[in-house]
Backbone as a printed PyTorch tensor [residue, N CA C, xyz], in Angstrom:
tensor([[[ 62.6340, -17.1830, 270.1080],
         [ 62.5780, -18.8390, 269.2710],
         [ 63.2080, -18.4200, 268.0440]],

        [[ 64.6140, -19.1830, 267.5690],
         [ 64.6420, -19.1600, 266.1340],
         [ 63.9460, -20.0530, 265.3120]],

        [[ 63.7070, -19.2560, 263.9270],
         [ 62.8630, -20.2310, 262.9720],
         [ 64.1830, -21.4480, 262.4480]],

        [[ 63.3210, -22.7780, 262.4350],
         [ 64.3970, -23.7450, 261.7410],
         [ 64.4460, -23.7400, 259.8180]],

        [[ 65.0380, -22.3710, 259.5340],
         [ 65.1380, -22.5220, 257.7200],
         [ 65.9260, -23.3510, 257.1920]],

        [[ 65.4980, -24.0650, 256.4470],
         [ 66.6070, -24.6060, 255.5980],
         [ 67.9220, -23.5540, 255.3190]],

        [[ 69.3600, -24.5270, 254.8950],
         [ 70.2210, -23.5780, 254.6320],
         [ 70.2030, -24.0560, 253.2700]],

        [[ 70.7110, -22.7960, 252.8280],
         [ 70.6780, -22.9820, 250.8580],
         [ 71.3340, -23.9440, 250.1240]],

        [[ 72.5070, -24.7720, 251.0160],
         [ 72.6870, -26.2340, 250.0570],
         [ 72.0260, -27.7160, 250.8150]],

        [[ 70.9880, -27.1650, 251.4140],
         [ 70.2910, -28.3900, 251.7770],
         [ 68.7780, -28.7190, 250.6110]],

        [[ 68.9390, -30.1410, 250.3310],
         [ 67.7810, -30.4800, 249.3720],
         [ 66.3550, -30.5270, 250.2010]],

        [[ 65.4510, -30.0040, 250.0690],
         [ 64.4030, -30.1720, 250.5370],
         [ 63.3440, -31.3370, 250.0010]],

        [[ 63.6920, -32.1890, 248.5620],
         [ 63.1510, -33.2940, 248.2310],
         [ 64.2960, -33.8990, 247.5190]],

        [[ 64.2750, -35.1460, 247.2700],
         [ 65.2420, -35.6840, 246.4580],
         [ 64.7930, -35.8080, 245.0290]],

        [[ 65.4520, -35.4480, 244.0050],
         [ 65.3150, -35.0300, 242.6340],
         [ 64.8580, -36.4330, 241.9320]],

        [[ 65.4280, -37.4690, 242.3080],
         [ 64.2620, -38.6300, 241.9670],
         [ 63.0130, -39.0380, 242.3370]],

        [[ 62.4970, -38.1770, 243.2410],
         [ 61.2580, -38.6840, 243.6250],
         [ 60.2960, -38.2170, 242.6510]],

        [[ 59.3250, -38.9180, 242.3430],
         [ 58.2420, -38.8250, 241.1880],
         [ 57.5550, -37.2970, 241.3200]],

        [[ 57.4600, -36.9940, 242.5260],
         [ 56.6490, -35.3670, 242.5290],
         [ 57.5880, -34.6090, 241.8160]],

        [[ 58.8510, -34.6050, 242.0860],
         [ 59.9100, -33.8630, 241.8630],
         [ 59.9400, -33.7240, 240.6380]],

        [[ 60.2530, -35.1400, 240.0330],
         [ 60.4080, -35.3680, 238.6020],
         [ 59.2660, -34.4560, 237.9560]],

        [[ 57.8140, -34.8830, 238.3410],
         [ 56.7230, -34.1620, 237.6770],
         [ 56.7130, -32.5290, 237.6160]],

        [[ 57.4870, -31.8240, 238.3990],
         [ 57.3240, -30.6540, 238.9890],
         [ 58.1740, -29.9920, 238.3540]],

        [[ 59.1250, -30.9490, 237.5680],
         [ 60.6640, -30.4030, 236.9280],
         [ 60.2380, -30.0840, 235.3320]],

        [[ 59.4540, -31.5650, 235.2170],
         [ 58.5480, -31.1950, 233.9530],
         [ 57.5350, -30.3040, 233.3950]],

        [[ 57.3440, -29.8840, 234.6850],
         [ 56.2030, -28.8770, 234.5300],
         [ 56.7230, -27.4270, 234.2900]],

        [[ 58.0440, -27.3970, 235.1300],
         [ 58.7950, -25.9260, 235.2710],
         [ 59.5300, -25.8200, 234.0190]],

        [[ 60.2720, -26.7410, 233.1800],
         [ 60.7650, -26.8880, 232.1080],
         [ 59.6810, -26.6860, 231.3040]],

        [[ 58.4520, -27.1010, 230.7810],
         [ 57.6120, -26.9630, 230.1520],
         [ 56.8610, -25.3210, 230.0820]],

        [[ 57.0230, -24.7410, 231.2700],
         [ 56.4480, -23.3290, 231.0650],
         [ 57.5590, -22.5960, 230.6960]],

        [[ 58.7040, -22.6770, 231.1980],
         [ 59.9660, -22.0300, 230.8290],
         [ 60.1080, -21.6150, 229.4360]],

        [[ 59.8690, -22.9990, 228.1720],
         [ 60.0800, -23.4890, 227.1740],
         [ 58.8370, -22.7290, 226.8870]],

        [[ 57.7340, -22.5730, 227.1970],
         [ 56.9250, -22.1820, 226.7120],
         [ 56.8770, -20.5840, 226.4290]],

        [[ 57.2890, -19.7890, 227.6860],
         [ 57.4400, -18.6890, 227.9650],
         [ 58.1080, -17.8460, 227.1830]],

        [[ 59.1330, -18.7210, 227.0120],
         [ 60.9200, -18.0290, 226.0620],
         [ 59.9940, -18.3210, 225.0670]],

        [[ 59.6110, -19.0960, 224.2170],
         [ 58.9490, -19.3170, 222.6190],
         [ 58.3010, -18.1660, 222.8860]],

        [[ 57.2200, -17.9630, 223.6290],
         [ 56.3280, -16.9640, 223.1000],
         [ 56.8560, -15.1750, 223.2040]],

        [[ 57.7570, -15.1310, 223.9350],
         [ 57.9700, -13.8300, 223.8270],
         [ 59.0720, -13.7220, 223.0390]],

        [[ 59.7300, -14.6510, 222.4080],
         [ 60.2220, -14.4540, 221.0560],
         [ 59.7680, -13.9900, 219.8400]],

        [[ 58.7780, -14.9370, 219.8870],
         [ 57.8080, -14.7240, 218.8580],
         [ 56.8630, -13.4530, 218.7110]],

        [[ 56.5100, -12.5300, 219.3720],
         [ 56.2130, -11.7180, 220.4820],
         [ 56.8170, -10.3510, 219.8410]],

        [[ 58.3270, -10.4820, 220.4340],
         [ 59.1530,  -9.6950, 220.0700],
         [ 59.3350,  -9.3870, 218.4190]],

        [[ 59.3030, -10.7600, 217.4810],
         [ 59.2460, -10.9410, 215.9830],
         [ 58.5960, -10.0250, 215.4480]],

        [[ 56.9160, -10.5610, 216.0160],
         [ 56.1470, -10.0210, 215.4210],
         [ 56.0640,  -8.1500, 215.5400]],

        [[ 55.8700,  -7.7480, 216.7230],
         [ 56.3280,  -6.0420, 217.0290],
         [ 57.0670,  -5.6980, 216.1880]],

        [[ 58.4050,  -6.0750, 216.3560],
         [ 59.5030,  -5.6450, 215.1190],
         [ 58.9880,  -5.4100, 213.7720]],

        [[ 58.3870,  -6.7990, 213.3330],
         [ 57.7890,  -6.3120, 212.1290],
         [ 56.7340,  -5.7800, 211.7090]],

        [[ 56.1470,  -5.6410, 212.4340],
         [ 55.1990,  -4.9990, 212.4310],
         [ 55.1070,  -3.0840, 212.7520]],

        [[ 56.3290,  -2.8620, 213.2810],
         [ 56.6610,  -1.6160, 213.4400],
         [ 57.5020,  -1.3430, 212.4230]],

        [[ 58.4210,  -2.3630, 211.9010],
         [ 59.1350,  -2.0470, 210.4840],
         [ 58.0860,  -1.4600, 209.5560]],

        [[ 57.1120,  -2.4610, 209.3090],
         [ 55.7990,  -2.3670, 208.0690],
         [ 55.0120,  -1.0000, 208.5210]],

        [[ 55.1740,  -0.2580, 209.5440],
         [ 54.5450,   0.8510, 209.8230],
         [ 53.1760,   0.5880, 210.0580]],

        [[ 52.6430,  -0.3400, 210.6520],
         [ 51.5010,  -1.0270, 210.6820],
         [ 51.1890,  -1.0470, 212.4980]],

        [[ 51.9350,  -0.7780, 212.9070],
         [ 52.1390,  -1.1790, 214.3140],
         [ 52.9790,   0.5120, 215.2160]],

        [[ 52.4960,   1.1740, 215.6950],
         [ 53.7500,   2.1480, 216.5520],
         [ 54.7490,   1.2770, 217.7190]],

        [[ 55.4710,   1.9300, 217.9390],
         [ 56.3270,   0.9450, 218.7800],
         [ 55.6390,   1.0040, 220.5390]],

        [[ 55.5450,   0.1760, 220.8200],
         [ 54.4850,  -0.0750, 222.5820],
         [ 52.8320,  -0.0620, 222.0360]],

        [[ 52.7560,  -0.1510, 220.6940],
         [ 50.8460,   0.0060, 220.4080],
         [ 50.1420,  -1.5780, 221.0820]],

        [[ 50.8670,  -2.3690, 221.2340],
         [ 50.1500,  -3.4210, 221.4260],
         [ 49.8870,  -3.5430, 223.2530]],

        [[ 50.6020,  -2.6420, 223.8110],
         [ 50.0070,  -2.5790, 224.8560],
         [ 48.9070,  -2.0950, 225.0180]],

        [[ 48.3310,  -0.8440, 224.4180],
         [ 47.2240,  -0.7030, 224.4870],
         [ 46.2200,  -1.2510, 223.6780]],

        [[ 46.0660,  -2.3230, 223.1960],
         [ 45.2740,  -3.2120, 222.6800],
         [ 44.3100,  -3.3440, 223.3660]],

        [[ 43.1240,  -3.3760, 223.3180],
         [ 41.8620,  -4.5600, 224.2080],
         [ 41.3290,  -5.0360, 222.7340]],

        [[ 41.2160,  -6.6000, 223.5740],
         [ 40.5880,  -7.4610, 222.6670],
         [ 38.9120,  -7.4700, 222.4890]],

        [[ 38.3190,  -7.9100, 221.6420],
         [ 37.1280,  -7.9630, 221.0060],
         [ 36.4820,  -9.4460, 222.2860]],

        [[ 35.4320,  -9.4870, 221.8780],
         [ 34.8920, -10.8770, 223.0430],
         [ 35.0650, -12.2590, 222.3130]],

        [[ 35.1670, -12.1660, 221.0990],
         [ 35.9310, -13.3160, 219.8900],
         [ 37.2350, -13.3880, 220.7030]],

        [[ 37.8160, -12.4890, 220.8100],
         [ 39.4290, -12.6910, 221.2360],
         [ 39.5660, -13.4280, 222.5670]],

        [[ 38.6600, -12.8630, 223.5470],
         [ 38.8670, -12.7340, 224.8490],
         [ 38.7710, -14.6160, 225.0940]],

        [[ 37.5910, -15.0590, 224.2860],
         [ 37.3270, -16.6140, 224.0290],
         [ 38.6460, -17.3930, 223.5220]],

        [[ 38.7870, -17.0490, 222.7500],
         [ 40.0930, -17.6740, 221.6570],
         [ 41.1050, -17.9050, 223.0940]],

        [[ 41.6820, -16.7030, 223.7040],
         [ 42.7970, -16.8680, 224.5640],
         [ 42.3160, -17.7540, 225.7670]],

        [[ 41.0850, -17.6940, 226.0290],
         [ 40.5110, -18.4880, 227.4990],
         [ 40.7190, -19.8580, 226.8090]],

        [[ 40.2390, -20.2420, 225.8270],
         [ 40.7220, -21.6970, 225.1310],
         [ 42.2970, -22.1350, 225.3580]],

        [[ 42.7190, -21.1760, 224.6220],
         [ 44.1940, -21.5920, 224.1680],
         [ 45.0220, -21.7310, 225.8500]],

        [[ 44.2980, -20.7280, 226.6660],
         [ 44.9030, -20.8890, 228.0070],
         [ 45.1180, -22.0480, 228.6940]],

        [[ 43.4660, -22.5130, 228.9280],
         [ 42.9450, -23.7080, 229.2040],
         [ 43.8300, -25.0790, 229.2520]],

        [[ 43.8870, -25.0040, 227.4680],
         [ 45.0060, -26.1740, 227.0200],
         [ 46.5370, -26.0050, 227.2220]],

        [[ 46.9820, -24.9120, 227.3180],
         [ 48.3890, -24.4680, 227.9690],
         [ 48.3250, -25.1300, 229.2840]],

        [[ 47.6030, -24.8280, 230.4970],
         [ 47.4870, -25.2110, 231.5600],
         [ 47.3010, -26.9120, 232.2190]],

        [[ 46.6820, -27.0950, 230.9080],
         [ 46.5630, -28.6600, 231.1870],
         [ 47.8100, -29.4660, 230.4970]],

        [[ 47.9860, -28.6360, 229.4780],
         [ 49.4970, -29.5110, 229.1240],
         [ 50.7200, -29.5100, 230.2490]],

        [[ 50.8560, -28.1450, 230.7070],
         [ 51.4160, -28.3960, 232.4630],
         [ 51.2490, -28.9110, 233.1240]],

        [[ 49.8230, -29.3210, 233.3700],
         [ 49.6740, -30.0050, 234.6810],
         [ 49.4250, -31.3090, 234.4670]],

        [[ 49.6910, -31.9100, 233.2730],
         [ 49.6390, -33.4040, 232.9120],
         [ 50.5000, -33.6990, 233.7700]],

        [[ 51.7880, -33.4690, 233.5700],
         [ 52.9390, -34.4650, 234.4600],
         [ 52.2900, -34.4600, 236.0200]],

        [[ 51.8740, -33.5160, 236.4010],
         [ 51.2750, -33.9470, 237.3700],
         [ 50.1070, -34.7570, 237.6390]],

        [[ 49.2070, -35.1650, 237.0850],
         [ 48.1660, -36.0400, 236.8850],
         [ 48.6370, -37.2570, 236.3920]],

        [[ 49.5630, -37.3080, 235.7200],
         [ 50.3810, -38.5050, 235.1240],
         [ 50.1890, -39.5700, 236.3020]],

        [[ 50.3320, -40.7440, 236.3150],
         [ 50.2110, -42.0330, 237.0200],
         [ 51.3480, -42.8840, 236.3610]]])
């Protein structure tokens, strides 16, 4: 028995549906945040390497302390709240 998989050109939901709009906002927000973060990290790593403060690839071996971990956790929660805000909005 063959499975009923959707064809590539078939739409699974209408883009005008409220859930689809919320998911689109969520994905755009995530993509924007990720791109901005990657660009900033690249800039900082290049600047630190150029200044001789960091060896290339040195950030990969960094282990944050408890304070840094807590700060990261709080930032991550705020980030996720911002991303999922569009799904919770009515």
